[in-house]
Coordinates of C-alpha atoms in Angstrom, one line a residue:
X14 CA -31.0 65.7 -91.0
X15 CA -29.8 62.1 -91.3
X16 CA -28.2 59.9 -88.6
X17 CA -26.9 56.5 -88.5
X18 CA -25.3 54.8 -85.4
X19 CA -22.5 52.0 -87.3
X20 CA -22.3 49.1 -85.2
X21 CA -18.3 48.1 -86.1
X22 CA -15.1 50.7 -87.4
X23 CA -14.2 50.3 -90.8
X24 CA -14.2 52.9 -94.1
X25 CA -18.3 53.4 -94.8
X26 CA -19.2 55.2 -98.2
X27 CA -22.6 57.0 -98.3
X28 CA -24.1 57.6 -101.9
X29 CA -27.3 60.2 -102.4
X30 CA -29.1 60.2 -105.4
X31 CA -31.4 62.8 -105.5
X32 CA -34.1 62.9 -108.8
X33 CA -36.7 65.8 -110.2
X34 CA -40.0 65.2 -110.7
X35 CA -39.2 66.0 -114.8
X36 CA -36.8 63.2 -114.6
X37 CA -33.2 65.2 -114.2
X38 CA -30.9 63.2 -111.8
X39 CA -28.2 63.8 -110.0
X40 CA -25.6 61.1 -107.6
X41 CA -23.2 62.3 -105.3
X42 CA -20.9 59.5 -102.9
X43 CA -18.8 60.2 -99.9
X44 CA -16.9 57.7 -97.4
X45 CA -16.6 58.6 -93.9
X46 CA -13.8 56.5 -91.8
X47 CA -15.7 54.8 -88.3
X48 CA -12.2 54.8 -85.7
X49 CA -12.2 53.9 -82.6
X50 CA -13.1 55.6 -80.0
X51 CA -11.2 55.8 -76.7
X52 CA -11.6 52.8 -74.1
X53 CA -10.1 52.8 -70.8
X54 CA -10.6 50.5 -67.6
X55 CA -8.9 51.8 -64.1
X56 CA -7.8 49.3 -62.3
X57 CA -9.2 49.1 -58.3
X58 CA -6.1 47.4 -56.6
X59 CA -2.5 47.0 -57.0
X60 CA 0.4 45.2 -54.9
X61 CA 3.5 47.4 -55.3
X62 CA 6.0 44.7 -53.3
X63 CA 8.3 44.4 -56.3
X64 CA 7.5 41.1 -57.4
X65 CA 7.2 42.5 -61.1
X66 CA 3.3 41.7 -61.1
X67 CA 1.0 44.6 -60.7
X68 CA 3.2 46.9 -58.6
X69 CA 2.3 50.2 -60.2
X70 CA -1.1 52.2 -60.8
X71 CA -2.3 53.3 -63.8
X72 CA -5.4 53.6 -66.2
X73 CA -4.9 51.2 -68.8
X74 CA -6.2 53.2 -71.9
X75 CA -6.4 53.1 -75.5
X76 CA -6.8 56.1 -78.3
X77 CA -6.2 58.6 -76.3
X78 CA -3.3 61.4 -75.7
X79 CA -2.5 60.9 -72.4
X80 CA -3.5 61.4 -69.0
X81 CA -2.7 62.8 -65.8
X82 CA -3.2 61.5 -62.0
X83 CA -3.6 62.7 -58.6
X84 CA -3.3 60.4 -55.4
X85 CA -4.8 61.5 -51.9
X86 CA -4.9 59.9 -48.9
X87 CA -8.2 59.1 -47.1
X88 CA -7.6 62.6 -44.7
X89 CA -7.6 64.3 -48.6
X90 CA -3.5 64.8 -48.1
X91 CA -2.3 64.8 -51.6
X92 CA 0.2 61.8 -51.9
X93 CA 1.2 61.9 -55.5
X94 CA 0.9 64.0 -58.5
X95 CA 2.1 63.7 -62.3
X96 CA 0.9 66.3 -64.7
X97 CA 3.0 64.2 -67.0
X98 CA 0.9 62.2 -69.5
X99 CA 1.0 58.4 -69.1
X100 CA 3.3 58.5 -65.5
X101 CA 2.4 55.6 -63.1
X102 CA 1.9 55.6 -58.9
X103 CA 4.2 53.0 -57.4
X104 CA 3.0 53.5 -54.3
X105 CA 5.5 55.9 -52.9
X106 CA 4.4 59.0 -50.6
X107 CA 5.3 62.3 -53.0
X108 CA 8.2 60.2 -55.1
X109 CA 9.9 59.4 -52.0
X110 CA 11.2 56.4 -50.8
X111 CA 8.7 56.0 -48.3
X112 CA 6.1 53.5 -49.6
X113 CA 3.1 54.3 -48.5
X114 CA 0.9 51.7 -45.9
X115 CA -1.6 49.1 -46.9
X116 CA -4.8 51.1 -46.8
X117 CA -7.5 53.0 -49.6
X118 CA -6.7 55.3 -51.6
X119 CA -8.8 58.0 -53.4
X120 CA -7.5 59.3 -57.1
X121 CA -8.2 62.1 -59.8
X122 CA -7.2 61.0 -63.6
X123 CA -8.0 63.3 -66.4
X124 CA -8.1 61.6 -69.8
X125 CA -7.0 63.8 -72.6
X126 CA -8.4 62.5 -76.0
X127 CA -6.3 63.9 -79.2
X128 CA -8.9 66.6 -80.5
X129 CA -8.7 68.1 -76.7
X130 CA -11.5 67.2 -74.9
X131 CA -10.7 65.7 -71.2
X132 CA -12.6 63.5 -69.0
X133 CA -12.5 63.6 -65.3
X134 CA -12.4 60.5 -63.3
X135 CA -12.6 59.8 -59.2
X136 CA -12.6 56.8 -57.1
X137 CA -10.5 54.7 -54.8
X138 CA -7.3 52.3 -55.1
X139 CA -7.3 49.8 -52.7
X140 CA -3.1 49.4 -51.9
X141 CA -2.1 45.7 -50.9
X142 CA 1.4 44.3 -50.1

């Protein structure tokens, strides 16, 4: 087996040459594309007083699918749901009009990548107005 950890993305091409002892040779070449990979940072605060800065909740992720989100309260009531990928929490108590109060908040976000493996992800919100 060979392994080689490349430190940057880009197209890499890999060439084998592989000689005999009676001098017979043989050369073989294949380039392997380096994407990527997903990166995401979630957020531990938001102000959703409708100012237009930071009012919703939401991973902020790259090269993924999508993700869904689950928002509890700190009794464990479930406050907010979205099985739909990339949907944001603005704060509101099960997409009512009721915003909920200044307080911690604990969420579950599952990260979808494109070939189907997810990644699970719990910790707190902190809600300021």
């Amino acid at each position: 087996d060979f392994k080689h950890t490349y430190l940057d993305t880009g197209v890499y091409c890999i060439t084998l040459v592989s000689t005999l002892s009676l001098g017979c040779s043989d050369t073989i070449t294949h380039c392997i594309v380096v994407e990527e990979g997903p990166r995401f940072y979630i957020p531990n605060s938001f102000t959703p007083n409708g100012d237009g800065l930071n009012d919703v909740f939401y991973p902020v992720v790259t090269g993924i699918k999508g993700y869904s989100m689950l928002v509890f309260n700190r009794w464990g009531d479930q406050i907010y749901s979205s099985d739909k990928d990339n949907d944001v929490w603005n704060g509101k108590i099960k997409n009512t009009d009721i915003l909920a109060k200044q307080d911690v908040y604990l969420y579950k976000i599952i990260i979808k990548e494109y070939e189907g493996e997810e990644h699970e992800f719990i910790g707190h919100i902190n809600m300021l107005k």
